[in-house]
Amino acid sequence: MTSTDAAMEGRKAAALLEDTRSAVDPHLRAAVGTLPGAIRRVAMYHFGWQNADGSPASGQAGKAIRPALVLAAARALGGDPEAAMRAAVAVELAHNFTLLHDDVIDEDTTRRNRPTAWAVFGVPDAVITGDAMSSLALRLLAEDPHPASAHAAVRLSTCVIELCAGQQADCALEDRNPGEVTLDESLAMAMAKTGALLGCACALGALYAGAGERAVRAMDGFGREAGLAFQLIDDLIGIWGETDRTGKPVGADLAAHKKSLPVVAALTSETSAAAELAALYQGAMNTPGELRSAADAVERAGGRDWAQAAAADRMARAVQHLSRAVPAPEATGELLTLAEFVTRRTH
């Protein structure tokens, strides 16, 4: 793909996500508005709609990738995207429940260029609000009169359990010595923690389009593989991303000693740079110089190149799943645009 083609695809993706956000936000706001007052206030802050004092804010509730996948999957399989709106909102609520909890677990103090919810309101309020969002997502599906809603609720519930297992595995990996973590178990963790929800989003769109089980499974596979590609790129951004674009400090993942996929690939490379990186991970790694040294070691050990190649491979797998779910190439445009976006983004 030429730079011109990439720029065009980027604009298409941005327009699609903007259209999705415009369509989903009123429904998402209405759902959040049903939460009890104190919980609603934390949720409204987290989504960027209010400041900490309750005054209106002009922030956005993320990129809307997951609801966009729900609606695009429904459309690709001949369904009415508007009929799948509750499913799109439910997936976005589930995603944001994980963000609230992840920020607490990781002790991240910044998200979307402002303090995280727990840093403003405290850990208990952030955790409780995340719990409420998860339940609200399932209630939306349970109350939906659409014939696919019951199956969708089961699938989303199963996905949330898988997400929790992925988060637990992530925490367990963080407690282990750098040399003890394998690439296979890191990939499995990432598939559960990130791939599962993107797969669920695509599967819900297929369900609401009335697709058969084979197509639903294939759409799930498409989303999962695209989700793993998304995580690989996210991990690269976590090391080399710029603060003004990511909203997080440079090298935040390294400072937190996160065993992200590029880091684990580097640590298991059996190179001298891998030994340097392992030694750095045994220390505090707080200064800009230490963070630069760690990032350089990851790159010299091949972690950056491996992650980029692995992301491309996962996207190729995703496209294979998509061709099984949607045989007509002309119907896959939006899904492919979104998939390209997640593997070419820089923040």
Coordinates of C-alpha atoms in Angstrom, one line a residue:
M1 CA 0.0 0.0 0.0
T2 CA 1.4 3.4 -1.0
S3 CA 1.5 6.3 1.4
T4 CA -1.4 7.9 -0.6
D5 CA -3.5 4.7 -0.3
A6 CA -2.7 4.5 3.4
A7 CA -3.8 8.2 3.9
M8 CA -7.0 7.5 2.0
E9 CA -7.7 4.5 4.1
G10 CA -7.0 6.5 7.2
R11 CA -9.5 9.1 6.2
K12 CA -12.1 6.5 5.4
A13 CA -11.6 4.9 8.8
A14 CA -11.7 8.2 10.6
A15 CA -15.0 9.1 8.8
L16 CA -16.5 5.7 9.6
L17 CA -15.5 6.0 13.3
E18 CA -16.9 9.5 13.5
D19 CA -20.2 8.4 12.0
T20 CA -20.3 5.5 14.5
R21 CA -19.6 7.8 17.4
S22 CA -22.3 10.2 16.3
A23 CA -24.8 7.4 16.0
V24 CA -23.9 5.5 19.1
D25 CA -23.2 8.4 21.6
P26 CA -26.9 9.5 22.1
H27 CA -27.8 5.9 23.0
L28 CA -24.7 5.4 25.1
R29 CA -25.5 8.7 27.0
A30 CA -29.1 7.6 27.5
A31 CA -27.9 4.2 29.0
V32 CA -25.3 5.9 31.3
G33 CA -28.0 8.3 32.3
T34 CA -29.9 5.5 34.0
L35 CA -27.1 4.8 36.4
P36 CA -27.4 6.1 40.0
G37 CA -26.2 9.6 40.6
A38 CA -22.7 9.1 42.1
I39 CA -21.9 6.3 39.8
R40 CA -23.3 8.2 36.8
R41 CA -21.0 11.1 37.7
V42 CA -17.9 8.9 37.5
A43 CA -19.1 7.4 34.3
M44 CA -19.8 10.7 32.7
Y45 CA -16.3 11.9 33.6
H46 CA -14.7 8.7 32.3
F47 CA -16.4 9.1 28.9
G48 CA -15.2 12.7 28.7
W49 CA -18.7 14.2 28.9
Q50 CA -18.2 16.0 32.2
N51 CA -15.4 17.5 34.2
A52 CA -14.7 16.3 37.7
D53 CA -16.9 19.0 39.2
G54 CA -19.9 17.9 37.0
S55 CA -19.6 20.8 34.5
P56 CA -19.9 19.8 30.8
A57 CA -16.8 18.8 29.0
S58 CA -16.1 18.4 25.3
G59 CA -14.1 15.2 25.4
Q60 CA -14.9 12.1 23.4
A61 CA -15.6 8.6 24.6
G62 CA -12.8 6.9 22.8
K63 CA -12.4 5.9 19.1
A64 CA -15.6 3.7 18.9
I65 CA -13.8 0.8 17.3
R66 CA -15.8 -1.9 18.9
P67 CA -19.3 -0.5 18.3
A68 CA -18.2 0.3 14.7
L69 CA -17.4 -3.4 14.3
V70 CA -20.8 -4.4 15.6
L71 CA -22.6 -2.2 13.1
A72 CA -20.2 -2.9 10.2
A73 CA -20.6 -6.7 10.8
A74 CA -24.4 -6.4 10.8
R75 CA -24.3 -4.4 7.6
A76 CA -21.8 -6.8 5.9
L77 CA -24.2 -9.7 6.5
G78 CA -27.3 -7.9 5.2
G79 CA -28.7 -6.8 8.5
D80 CA -30.0 -3.4 9.7
P81 CA -27.3 -1.6 11.7
E82 CA -29.9 0.4 13.6
A83 CA -31.4 -2.8 14.9
A84 CA -28.0 -3.7 16.3
M85 CA -27.5 -0.4 18.2
R86 CA -28.2 -1.8 21.6
A87 CA -25.5 -4.5 21.0
A88 CA -23.1 -1.8 19.9
V89 CA -23.7 0.2 23.1
A90 CA -23.4 -2.9 25.2
V91 CA -20.0 -3.7 23.7
E92 CA -18.8 -0.2 24.3
L93 CA -20.0 -0.3 27.9
A94 CA -18.2 -3.6 28.4
H95 CA -15.0 -2.2 26.9
N96 CA -15.1 0.8 29.2
F97 CA -15.7 -1.3 32.3
T98 CA -12.4 -3.0 31.5
L99 CA -10.7 0.4 31.0
L100 CA -11.8 1.6 34.4
H101 CA -10.5 -1.5 36.1
D102 CA -7.3 -1.7 34.1
D103 CA -6.4 1.9 35.1
V104 CA -6.8 0.9 38.7
I105 CA -4.8 -2.4 38.4
D106 CA -2.0 -0.7 36.4
E107 CA -2.1 2.4 38.5
D108 CA -2.3 4.5 35.4
T109 CA -3.0 8.2 36.2
T110 CA -3.7 9.5 32.7
R111 CA -6.1 8.4 30.0
R112 CA -7.2 10.5 27.0
N113 CA -5.0 13.4 28.1
R114 CA -6.5 13.8 31.5
P115 CA -6.5 12.1 34.9
T116 CA -8.1 8.7 35.1
A117 CA -11.3 8.2 37.0
W118 CA -9.7 6.5 40.0
A119 CA -7.1 9.3 40.3
V120 CA -9.9 11.8 40.6
F121 CA -12.7 9.9 42.4
G122 CA -10.7 7.2 44.2
V123 CA -10.3 3.5 43.6
P124 CA -13.6 2.3 45.2
D125 CA -15.8 4.7 43.0
A126 CA -13.9 3.7 39.8
V127 CA -14.2 0.0 40.5
I128 CA -17.8 0.2 41.4
T129 CA -18.6 2.3 38.3
G130 CA -16.9 -0.3 36.2
D131 CA -19.0 -3.1 37.8
A132 CA -22.1 -1.1 37.1
M133 CA -21.2 -0.6 33.4
S134 CA -20.7 -4.3 33.0
S135 CA -24.1 -5.1 34.4
L136 CA -25.7 -2.2 32.4
A137 CA -24.3 -3.7 29.2
L138 CA -26.0 -7.1 29.9
R139 CA -29.2 -5.4 31.0
L140 CA -29.4 -3.6 27.6
L141 CA -29.3 -6.9 25.8
A142 CA -31.7 -8.6 28.2
E143 CA -34.3 -5.9 27.6
D144 CA -33.8 -5.8 23.9
P145 CA -36.9 -7.3 22.1
H146 CA -34.7 -8.4 19.1
P147 CA -34.7 -12.2 18.6
A148 CA -30.9 -12.4 18.8
S149 CA -30.7 -10.6 22.1
A150 CA -30.7 -13.7 24.4
H151 CA -27.9 -15.3 22.4
A152 CA -26.0 -12.0 22.3
A153 CA -26.3 -11.7 26.1
V154 CA -24.8 -15.2 26.6
R155 CA -22.0 -14.5 24.2
L156 CA -21.1 -11.1 25.8
S157 CA -21.3 -12.7 29.3
T158 CA -18.9 -15.4 28.2
C159 CA -16.6 -12.9 26.7
V160 CA -16.5 -10.8 29.9
I161 CA -15.4 -13.9 31.8
E162 CA -12.7 -14.5 29.2
L163 CA -11.6 -10.9 29.6
C164 CA -11.3 -11.3 33.3
A165 CA -9.3 -14.5 32.8
G166 CA -7.0 -12.6 30.4
Q167 CA -6.6 -9.8 33.0
Q168 CA -5.8 -12.2 35.7
A169 CA -3.2 -13.9 33.5
D170 CA -1.7 -10.5 32.7
C171 CA -1.3 -9.7 36.4
A172 CA 0.2 -13.1 37.1
L173 CA 2.7 -12.6 34.3
E174 CA 3.7 -9.3 35.8
D175 CA 4.7 -11.0 39.0
R176 CA 7.0 -13.5 37.3
N177 CA 10.7 -13.0 36.5
P178 CA 11.3 -11.7 33.0
G179 CA 13.1 -14.9 31.9
E180 CA 10.1 -17.1 33.0
V181 CA 7.5 -15.7 30.6
T182 CA 7.0 -17.4 27.3
L183 CA 5.7 -15.8 24.1
D184 CA 3.0 -18.4 23.6
E185 CA 1.4 -17.7 27.0
S186 CA 1.7 -14.0 26.4
L187 CA -0.1 -14.3 23.1
A188 CA -2.8 -16.4 24.7
M189 CA -3.2 -13.7 27.4
A190 CA -3.5 -11.0 24.8
M191 CA -6.1 -13.0 22.8
A192 CA -8.3 -13.3 25.9
K193 CA -7.7 -9.7 27.1
T194 CA -8.1 -7.9 23.8
G195 CA -9.0 -10.2 20.9
A196 CA -12.0 -11.7 22.7
L197 CA -14.0 -8.5 22.8
L198 CA -13.3 -7.5 19.2
G199 CA -14.4 -11.0 18.2
C200 CA -17.5 -10.7 20.3
A201 CA -18.3 -7.3 18.7
C202 CA -18.2 -8.8 15.2
A203 CA -20.1 -11.9 16.3
L204 CA -22.9 -9.8 17.9
G205 CA -23.2 -7.9 14.6
A206 CA -23.6 -11.2 12.8
L207 CA -26.2 -12.4 15.3
Y208 CA -28.3 -9.3 14.8
A209 CA -28.1 -9.7 11.1
G210 CA -29.6 -13.2 11.5
A211 CA -26.5 -15.0 10.3
G212 CA -26.0 -18.7 10.9
E213 CA -23.6 -20.3 13.4
R214 CA -20.8 -20.8 10.8
A215 CA -20.8 -17.1 9.8
V216 CA -21.0 -16.0 13.5
R217 CA -18.0 -18.2 14.3
A218 CA -16.0 -16.8 11.3
M219 CA -16.8 -13.2 12.3
D220 CA -15.7 -14.0 15.8
G221 CA -12.4 -15.3 14.4
F222 CA -12.0 -12.2 12.2
G223 CA -12.4 -9.9 15.2
R224 CA -10.1 -12.0 17.4
E225 CA -7.3 -12.0 15.0
A226 CA -7.8 -8.3 14.2
G227 CA -7.9 -7.7 18.0
L228 CA -4.5 -9.5 18.5
A229 CA -3.1 -7.3 15.7
F230 CA -4.6 -4.3 17.6
Q231 CA -2.8 -5.4 20.8
L232 CA 0.5 -5.8 19.1
I233 CA 0.3 -2.3 17.7
D234 CA -0.9 -1.0 21.0
D235 CA 2.1 -2.5 22.7
L236 CA 4.4 -0.9 20.2
I237 CA 2.7 2.5 20.9
G238 CA 3.1 1.8 24.6
I239 CA 6.8 1.9 24.1
W240 CA 7.4 4.3 21.3
G241 CA 4.2 6.4 21.2
E242 CA 4.3 10.1 21.7
T243 CA 2.6 11.6 24.7
D244 CA 0.7 14.3 22.8
R245 CA -0.9 11.6 20.6
T246 CA -1.4 8.8 23.1
G247 CA -2.3 10.8 26.2
K248 CA 0.1 8.8 28.2
P249 CA 3.8 9.4 29.3
V250 CA 6.5 8.2 26.8
G251 CA 7.6 4.7 27.8
A252 CA 4.8 4.2 30.3
D253 CA 4.6 0.5 29.7
L254 CA 8.4 0.1 30.3
A255 CA 8.2 2.2 33.4
A256 CA 5.5 -0.1 34.7
H257 CA 7.7 -3.1 33.8
K258 CA 4.9 -4.5 31.7
K259 CA 5.7 -7.7 29.9
S260 CA 4.1 -6.6 26.6
L261 CA 4.4 -8.7 23.5
P262 CA 7.4 -6.8 22.0
V263 CA 9.1 -7.0 25.3
V264 CA 8.5 -10.7 25.7
A265 CA 9.7 -11.4 22.1
A266 CA 12.8 -9.4 22.9
L267 CA 13.4 -11.2 26.3
T268 CA 13.1 -14.6 24.6
S269 CA 15.4 -13.8 21.7
E270 CA 18.5 -15.2 23.4
T271 CA 20.5 -12.1 22.3
S272 CA 22.9 -9.9 24.3
A273 CA 20.2 -7.2 24.0
A274 CA 17.8 -9.6 25.7
A275 CA 20.1 -9.9 28.7
E276 CA 20.5 -6.1 28.9
L277 CA 16.7 -5.8 28.9
A278 CA 16.3 -8.4 31.6
A279 CA 18.7 -6.6 33.8
L280 CA 16.9 -3.3 33.3
Y281 CA 13.6 -5.0 34.2
Q282 CA 15.1 -6.0 37.5
G283 CA 15.7 -2.4 38.4
A284 CA 13.5 0.7 39.0
M285 CA 13.6 2.0 35.4
N286 CA 12.3 5.4 36.2
T287 CA 14.6 7.9 34.5
P288 CA 14.3 9.0 30.8
G289 CA 17.7 7.5 30.2
E290 CA 16.7 4.1 31.6
L291 CA 13.5 4.1 29.5
R292 CA 15.4 5.0 26.4
S293 CA 17.9 2.2 27.1
A294 CA 15.1 -0.3 27.6
A295 CA 13.3 0.7 24.4
D296 CA 16.6 0.5 22.5
A297 CA 17.2 -3.0 23.9
V298 CA 13.8 -4.2 22.8
E299 CA 14.5 -2.9 19.3
R300 CA 18.0 -4.4 19.1
A301 CA 16.7 -7.8 20.4
G302 CA 14.1 -7.8 17.6
G303 CA 11.0 -7.2 19.6
R304 CA 9.8 -4.3 17.5
D305 CA 10.3 -6.0 14.1
W306 CA 8.7 -9.2 15.5
A307 CA 5.6 -7.3 16.7
Q308 CA 5.2 -5.5 13.4
A309 CA 5.5 -8.8 11.4
A310 CA 3.2 -10.6 13.8
A311 CA 0.5 -7.9 13.5
A312 CA 0.6 -8.3 9.7
D313 CA 0.3 -12.1 10.0
R314 CA -2.7 -11.8 12.3
M315 CA -4.4 -9.4 9.9
A316 CA -3.9 -12.0 7.1
R317 CA -5.6 -14.6 9.3
A318 CA -8.4 -12.2 10.1
V319 CA -9.0 -11.6 6.4
Q320 CA -9.2 -15.4 5.8
H321 CA -11.9 -15.6 8.5
L322 CA -13.8 -12.7 7.0
S323 CA -13.9 -14.3 3.6
R324 CA -15.6 -17.4 5.1
A325 CA -18.2 -15.2 6.9
V326 CA -18.8 -12.8 4.0
P327 CA -18.1 -14.4 0.6
A328 CA -19.0 -11.2 -1.3
P329 CA -15.8 -9.0 -1.3
E330 CA -17.8 -5.8 -1.9
A331 CA -19.6 -6.3 1.4
T332 CA -16.5 -6.4 3.5
G333 CA -15.2 -2.8 2.8
E334 CA -16.1 -1.3 6.2
L335 CA -14.7 -4.2 8.2
L336 CA -11.5 -4.2 6.2
T337 CA -11.2 -0.4 6.7
L338 CA -11.5 -0.8 10.4
A339 CA -9.0 -3.7 10.5
E340 CA -6.5 -1.6 8.5
F341 CA -7.0 1.3 10.9
V342 CA -6.2 -0.8 14.0
T343 CA -3.0 -2.1 12.5
R344 CA -1.7 1.2 11.0
R345 CA -2.7 3.6 13.8
T346 CA 0.0 5.6 15.8
H347 CA -2.0 6.4 18.9

